[in-house]
Amino acid sequence: MGTRKCFWLLLLIFGCEDRPEDKTQDFPISFETSKGSETATYEEAIDFYKALAREFPEINIQTIGSTDSDIPLNVVTFNTEADFNFQKLAEDKTVVLINNAIHPGESDGVDASMMLFRDLALEKIRAPENVVVVTIPVYNIGGALNRGSKTRVNQHGPTEYGFRGNARNYDLNRDFIKGDTKNTRTFYQIYHLVQPDVFVDTHVSNGADYQYALSHLFTQHNKLGGESGAFIEERFIPDIEKMMSDGGWPATPYVNVFNRPPDKGFIQFIDHPRYSTGYTSLWNTFGLMIETHMLKPYEERVNATYEFLNNLVSFCEAEHQKIKALRKTAKEVDLKRIYYPIKWQIDSTKNRTLAFKGYQADTLISSVTGFSRLSYDRDQPFTKNIPYYNEYLPVDSVRIPSAYILGKQWQGIIELLDLNGISYTRIAKDTVINVESYRISNYKSYENPYEGHYPHYSTRVEGKFTDQYFAEGDYWIPTDQSGIRYLMETLEPAAMDSFFNWNFFDTVLQQKEGFSPYVFEDLAEAMLDSDSVMQQEFLQKKESDEVFAQNWYAQLQWIYARSEYYESTFMQYPVYRVHKGVNQDR
C-alpha cells in the first residue's frame, strides 16, 4: 500500500475514534452552557434537532400540520436502523412518543429530550435496538414564543420560559377530545401516524412540598383495564421507580393534593380523555406524565427528567415484546366487550402504602392575612408510610351498540372522527331503522367558562327503541373497530368527556317553537276533554303540587308538552344506537 493511502486510512481510523468526543463539544445546549439556569427557546430547540439530523442518519426531523400560531409542529425520531417508515416501525418495534412543552413554562422535558437524543446519537448512553424514540420538541409553539419570567410565580427557574396558554389562550392539555385548536388536530395526525406503544407528556407541578424532584402519573390502571392495567401496577411502575431510586433519583406517584400536607395520603389523579394520557389510552397506549416539582432548582428537575426518560427507554427495550403483545391483546378484548364503563369513582376501601419522603408541615398565622397558613420545614425531612388510593370502580356502564347513526348535518363531529381514523359508511337511501333513541332527561352546566366552553355534567338520559327515519348520506358508524373506546367516550352523552358534555349538541337543548296562551287555551281544554287519562294525571298533579297549581302557564306548558304539537327535536339526542340483529344493508 502506498504512503498516501496509508495516511488517509490512518486519518480515517483515528478520526472515527475521536468522533464522539468531538461531537459532544459540537452540540451543547443552553441548559448546559448556563449551568442549569436557562432553557432553550423554540428556535434554538428546532435548530438543535436540525443539526443533529444533518449529522446523524439515526435522527430524522419532519414538520406536520399547523398550530394556532400558524407554525407547523416538528416530529423528531431516533432509530438505530435509520428507518422512518412508521407503518413498518409500528409492526416491528416498540415506539415511545415524548410530548414536550404542552405547558411551555414547564420546559424541563424540552431540555431533557434534547440531551437524550444527542446522547443516544453519540452513544453516550445505550441506544435501543428494539425501541424507536419520537418527540414533539415543542408542542405549544404559541405559548413557547410568549416568553417571560413572571407568569410562574412559585417556580424555581429557568430564568425565562413560555406561557401556559397557546396562541389562542387554550390550555392544550384540556383539548384532546374537543379538538378546538389546530395544535390538537395536528396531534391527532402525529399520534395516528406514529402509533406509539408508550406515550410520555412532560410537566412541572406543585400542590405540596416534599423531597422528590420528580413524580409520575401513569394511565389509571383500572380504566386501561385487563392485563395492560395489571402490567402498569405490577411491572411498569415498580421497575421504573427502582431504576430511578438505584440512580439516586427516588420518584413517587403524582402527589394529588393542593394546599394541604400529603401526610394523610392522597388519591390517584384520574386522566379523563380530555387530557393527553387519557386520550392516548383510548387506543390502549401506555401513557404517563412526568411531573417534576417546581420548587426544586431547574438543573435538578431537568436532570431528573433526563434520567426518567433514559430509564423509560431502557425499560421499553427490555419489555418491548411484552408491551406489543399486551396492546394487541387489549385491542382484541375491546372488540369482545358487551358493556363499556362511562363513569368511575375511587374505591375508598382499598389502598396501598407509600414510604413517602416528605417534610414536616406546620400551620402558622399569616403576617399578610392574619389567618392560618401552611408552611413546610425542609430542615425536618421524614419518611412516613401513608395510604395511596389508586383503585377506581366503574359506577355506570352502557351496553355497546353494534353501530351509531349520526345525521349528515353534524359535520363538525365527522371532522373529528376523520382526524381520529374512525371508519364509517354512508346510508345508501332514505330508510327507516329500528334504533335505541336517547332523550336528555337532566344535565347541569358550569356557570363559568372553561376552555372556551360551558361544559355539562351529571348528564342523564332516557332510552327507548323506536323506528327512526334516516336520510340518504347519514353516517353509519360501526363500533367493531380499533377506535371503539373513542366512540364510546365521545358519543355516549353521559360519559365524562362526551361531545354532548362539551357542548357540541347544545342546539337540541333549546326549544324553538312554543304556544300563545290565549290561543292554546281552547285547544288545551279540548285535549283534556278527549283524553281521560291525561285529564286525570293533570288533576292529580294540581292536587299534589301546590306550586304547579298556582302557576297557570306551567299548567298549559304541561299539556302542550304532551301534545302532538310539541317539537320532537327538543332534548332529543341526535346520535342513535343500533343493536345487533338490525338489518345493516340499509
XYZ file of C-alpha atoms in Angstrom, residues 83-449:
367
model
C -35.690 3.749 9.035
C -38.513 6.251 9.483
C -41.431 4.440 7.864
C -43.834 4.500 10.808
C -46.189 1.951 9.326
C -43.337 -0.557 9.310
C -41.915 0.615 12.634
C -45.241 0.150 14.417
C -45.164 -3.508 13.410
C -41.515 -4.240 14.189
C -40.538 -2.039 17.125
C -41.885 -0.513 20.297
C -42.500 3.193 19.719
C -42.142 5.755 22.511
C -43.586 9.238 21.874
C -42.449 12.106 24.132
C -44.514 15.296 24.104
C -42.853 18.441 25.460
C -43.987 21.957 26.351
C -47.718 21.401 26.250
C -47.343 23.989 29.013
C -44.197 25.853 27.866
C -43.478 27.286 31.309
C -42.881 23.649 32.245
C -39.856 23.343 29.996
C -37.921 20.559 31.757
C -38.756 17.988 29.097
C -37.626 20.274 26.275
C -34.038 20.335 27.535
C -34.036 16.743 28.803
C -35.214 15.424 25.428
C -32.586 17.421 23.551
C -29.845 15.857 25.678
C -31.429 12.420 25.372
C -31.494 12.452 21.576
C -27.972 13.826 21.370
C -26.598 11.264 23.816
C -28.361 8.412 22.023
C -26.827 9.522 18.732
C -23.377 9.912 20.304
C -23.736 6.555 22.086
C -23.059 8.228 25.426
C -25.991 6.140 26.622
C -27.020 2.784 25.265
C -29.085 3.126 22.102
C -32.045 0.725 21.958
C -32.295 -1.804 19.162
C -35.985 -2.581 19.574
C -37.321 0.844 20.541
C -37.890 3.894 18.377
C -37.896 7.191 20.284
C -40.029 10.028 18.903
C -40.513 13.508 20.314
C -42.554 16.597 19.650
C -39.855 19.070 20.777
C -42.257 21.942 21.491
C -45.983 21.237 21.242
C -47.401 24.591 22.352
C -45.451 26.798 19.979
C -47.569 29.899 20.591
C -47.056 29.610 24.333
C -43.324 28.998 23.868
C -42.982 32.177 21.826
C -44.818 34.139 24.540
C -41.705 34.110 26.684
C -41.150 35.845 30.026
C -40.095 35.327 33.618
C -43.083 36.356 35.771
C -46.007 34.065 34.977
C -44.978 31.103 37.171
C -44.626 32.851 40.481
C -43.807 29.736 42.525
C -41.359 28.096 40.128
C -37.607 27.867 40.758
C -36.158 28.574 37.304
C -35.409 28.710 34.492
C -34.689 32.413 34.049
C -37.141 32.734 31.146
C -39.833 30.397 29.870
C -43.033 30.244 27.853
C -46.674 30.755 28.826
C -49.272 28.101 29.663
C -51.927 29.203 27.166
C -51.402 28.692 23.445
C -51.702 31.359 20.736
C -55.490 31.475 21.344
C -55.050 31.104 25.110
C -56.232 27.490 25.240
C -54.810 25.065 27.771
C -53.885 22.331 25.309
C -53.995 19.631 27.974
C -57.766 20.016 28.143
C -58.361 19.873 24.394
C -57.709 16.277 23.362
C -61.355 15.325 22.906
C -62.960 18.595 21.863
C -60.185 19.463 19.383
C -60.771 23.219 19.357
C -57.186 24.038 18.369
C -55.029 23.397 15.343
C -52.385 22.061 17.740
C -54.686 19.250 18.835
C -55.834 18.424 15.340
C -52.229 18.141 14.246
C -51.523 15.980 17.278
C -54.195 13.587 16.009
C -52.238 13.275 12.763
C -48.977 12.685 14.590
C -50.435 10.180 17.034
C -52.092 8.053 14.362
C -49.001 8.288 12.155
C -46.552 7.291 14.893
C -48.888 4.772 16.610
C -46.974 4.923 19.909
C -46.970 1.998 22.291
C -45.891 4.295 25.127
C -46.697 7.998 25.396
C -44.999 10.475 27.746
C -46.054 14.049 28.497
C -43.535 16.163 30.447
C -44.840 18.574 33.090
C -43.969 20.546 36.233
C -46.336 20.994 39.175
C -46.611 21.699 42.883
C -49.504 21.013 45.232
C -47.391 20.391 48.323
C -43.728 20.332 49.307
C -41.765 17.074 49.594
C -38.315 15.630 48.949
C -38.861 14.223 45.448
C -37.681 16.138 42.411
C -39.981 14.069 40.217
C -43.334 12.318 40.441
C -45.129 10.253 37.826
C -48.728 9.942 36.716
C -49.428 6.752 34.765
C -52.637 5.992 32.905
C -55.191 4.908 35.517
C -54.782 1.140 35.524
C -58.416 0.167 36.178
C -59.586 2.371 33.338
C -56.975 0.925 30.981
C -58.063 -2.458 32.278
C -57.161 -6.101 31.803
C -53.614 -7.372 31.529
C -52.383 -3.947 30.454
C -53.670 -2.328 33.637
C -52.111 -5.088 35.721
C -48.794 -4.639 33.887
C -48.725 -0.961 34.850
C -49.186 -1.748 38.529
C -47.072 -4.901 38.767
C -44.190 -4.172 36.410
C -44.118 -0.764 34.784
C -44.332 1.465 37.862
C -42.263 -0.700 40.269
C -39.471 -1.257 37.741
C -39.227 2.398 36.757
C -39.272 3.502 40.393
C -36.469 1.049 41.227
C -34.378 2.210 38.289
C -34.829 5.820 39.392
C -34.016 5.030 43.020
C -30.934 2.999 42.074
C -29.708 6.016 40.123
C -30.180 8.357 43.062
C -33.468 9.828 41.860
C -36.286 8.461 44.045
C -39.710 9.039 42.485
C -43.283 8.791 43.725
C -46.780 8.751 42.243
C -48.099 12.242 41.495
C -48.940 13.928 44.788
C -52.576 14.780 44.153
C -53.147 17.370 46.867
C -53.426 21.150 46.878
C -52.509 23.419 49.778
C -52.583 20.625 52.346
C -49.914 18.223 53.596
C -49.881 14.805 51.930
C -49.286 13.078 55.288
C -52.792 11.603 55.421
C -52.440 10.108 51.973
C -53.938 11.004 48.619
C -55.817 9.533 45.677
C -54.589 8.915 42.163
C -55.493 11.588 39.656
C -57.703 10.008 37.005
C -56.817 11.009 33.466
C -60.078 11.567 31.612
C -59.919 11.685 27.789
C -59.636 15.482 27.764
C -56.034 15.002 28.951
C -53.228 13.701 26.763
C -52.731 10.350 28.509
C -56.484 9.843 28.801
C -56.780 10.381 25.061
C -53.923 8.056 24.117
C -55.307 5.301 26.357
C -58.375 5.179 24.080
C -56.130 3.235 21.699
C -54.558 1.206 24.537
C -51.319 3.160 24.551
C -49.462 3.065 27.858
C -49.468 6.708 28.931
C -47.719 8.632 31.657
C -46.944 12.163 32.708
C -43.707 13.257 34.306
C -44.386 15.860 36.990
C -41.237 17.486 38.346
C -41.505 19.659 41.451
C -41.480 23.349 40.621
C -39.811 24.325 43.917
C -36.709 22.292 43.088
C -33.869 24.038 41.184
C -34.244 23.885 37.430
C -31.000 21.972 36.963
C -32.194 19.249 39.337
C -35.568 18.975 37.614
C -34.136 18.656 34.108
C -31.598 16.061 35.196
C -34.354 14.056 36.910
C -36.455 14.204 33.739
C -33.473 13.078 31.653
C -32.879 10.103 33.948
C -36.548 9.145 33.849
C -36.692 9.267 30.047
C -33.470 7.282 29.746
C -34.771 4.671 32.195
C -38.080 4.547 30.361
C -36.348 3.784 27.068
C -34.312 1.065 28.799
C -37.445 -0.450 30.328
C -39.225 -0.458 26.977
C -36.188 -2.070 25.356
C -36.243 -4.876 27.921
C -40.027 -5.306 27.701
C -40.618 -4.495 24.054
C -42.199 -7.830 23.187
C -44.456 -7.768 26.253
C -45.626 -4.236 25.552
C -46.521 -5.059 21.941
C -48.291 -8.271 22.971
C -50.322 -6.552 25.686
C -51.536 -3.844 23.321
C -52.513 -6.444 20.733
C -54.470 -8.418 23.340
C -56.149 -5.275 24.685
C -57.409 -4.336 21.234
C -58.840 -7.824 20.760
C -60.534 -7.718 24.167
C -62.103 -4.330 23.413
C -63.868 -5.775 20.385
C -65.393 -8.538 22.511
C -66.778 -6.253 25.204
C -70.502 -6.191 25.865
C -70.580 -3.258 28.286
C -68.404 -0.166 28.498
C -67.866 1.824 31.737
C -68.509 5.553 31.359
C -68.205 6.740 34.978
C -65.642 5.948 37.663
C -65.186 6.668 41.358
C -62.415 5.965 43.829
C -62.634 2.744 45.849
C -62.012 4.065 49.360
C -61.861 0.534 50.791
C -58.561 -0.236 49.059
C -55.169 1.436 49.156
C -51.506 0.641 49.070
C -48.825 2.046 51.342
C -46.212 4.515 50.145
C -42.980 5.073 52.063
C -43.346 8.781 51.380
C -40.422 11.195 51.662
C -41.897 14.463 52.857
C -41.207 17.496 55.013
C -42.722 18.363 58.356
C -45.691 20.670 57.863
C -46.997 23.245 60.300
C -49.802 25.759 60.477
C -48.735 29.329 61.173
C -50.536 32.647 61.405
C -50.054 34.649 58.244
C -48.495 38.075 58.696
C -50.294 39.107 55.492
C -53.878 37.959 56.068
C -53.953 37.211 59.780
C -55.395 33.793 59.023
C -53.732 30.406 59.308
C -51.324 29.362 56.546
C -49.464 26.203 55.623
C -45.692 26.017 55.962
C -43.140 23.236 55.334
C -39.825 22.897 57.173
C -37.163 21.481 54.859
C -34.878 21.069 57.850
C -37.251 18.349 59.074
C -37.446 15.707 56.355
C -39.195 12.419 57.085
C -40.049 9.079 55.524
C -43.532 8.044 56.571
C -45.939 5.315 55.499
C -49.050 6.904 54.026
C -52.071 5.468 52.149
C -52.277 5.867 48.398
C -55.718 5.268 46.876
C -55.376 4.215 43.262
C -58.220 1.755 42.783
C -61.216 3.020 40.814
C -64.575 1.332 40.334
C -66.942 1.759 37.382
C -70.233 3.154 38.680
C -72.104 3.369 35.388
C -71.827 1.326 32.201
C -73.671 1.152 28.895
C -74.280 -1.741 26.548
C -72.099 -1.308 23.491
C -74.200 -0.958 20.333
C -73.132 -2.522 17.070
C -73.205 0.939 15.465
C -74.148 4.574 15.925
C -76.068 6.615 13.372
C -75.382 10.327 13.006
C -77.153 12.736 10.700
C -75.104 14.183 7.850
C -75.758 17.693 9.127
C -73.351 17.206 12.059
C -70.222 17.852 10.025
C -68.183 19.117 12.984
C -68.413 15.700 14.601
C -67.500 13.925 11.372
C -64.385 16.095 11.031
C -63.183 14.892 14.437
C -63.983 11.283 13.585
C -61.990 11.628 10.371
C -58.994 13.100 12.176
C -59.062 10.169 14.577
C -59.191 7.490 11.903
C -62.747 6.364 12.668
C -64.314 4.224 9.939
C -67.914 4.723 8.788
C -70.155 4.297 5.784
C -72.993 6.398 4.374
C -76.609 5.257 4.318
C -77.376 4.485 0.673
C -81.022 5.597 0.555
C -83.768 7.075 2.691
C -84.840 4.392 5.129
C -86.432 3.579 8.488
C -84.319 1.688 11.045
C -85.197 0.401 14.490
C -82.813 2.164 16.872
C -82.334 2.964 20.520
C -83.063 6.647 20.944
C -81.873 8.870 23.821
C -83.689 11.856 25.232
C -81.727 14.111 27.575
C -83.626 13.889 30.858
C -81.305 16.007 33.006
C -77.968 17.803 32.947
C -76.112 20.576 34.717
C -73.775 23.178 33.229
C -70.836 25.093 34.617
C -71.620 28.740 35.266
C -68.147 29.968 34.346
C -66.358 29.429 31.036
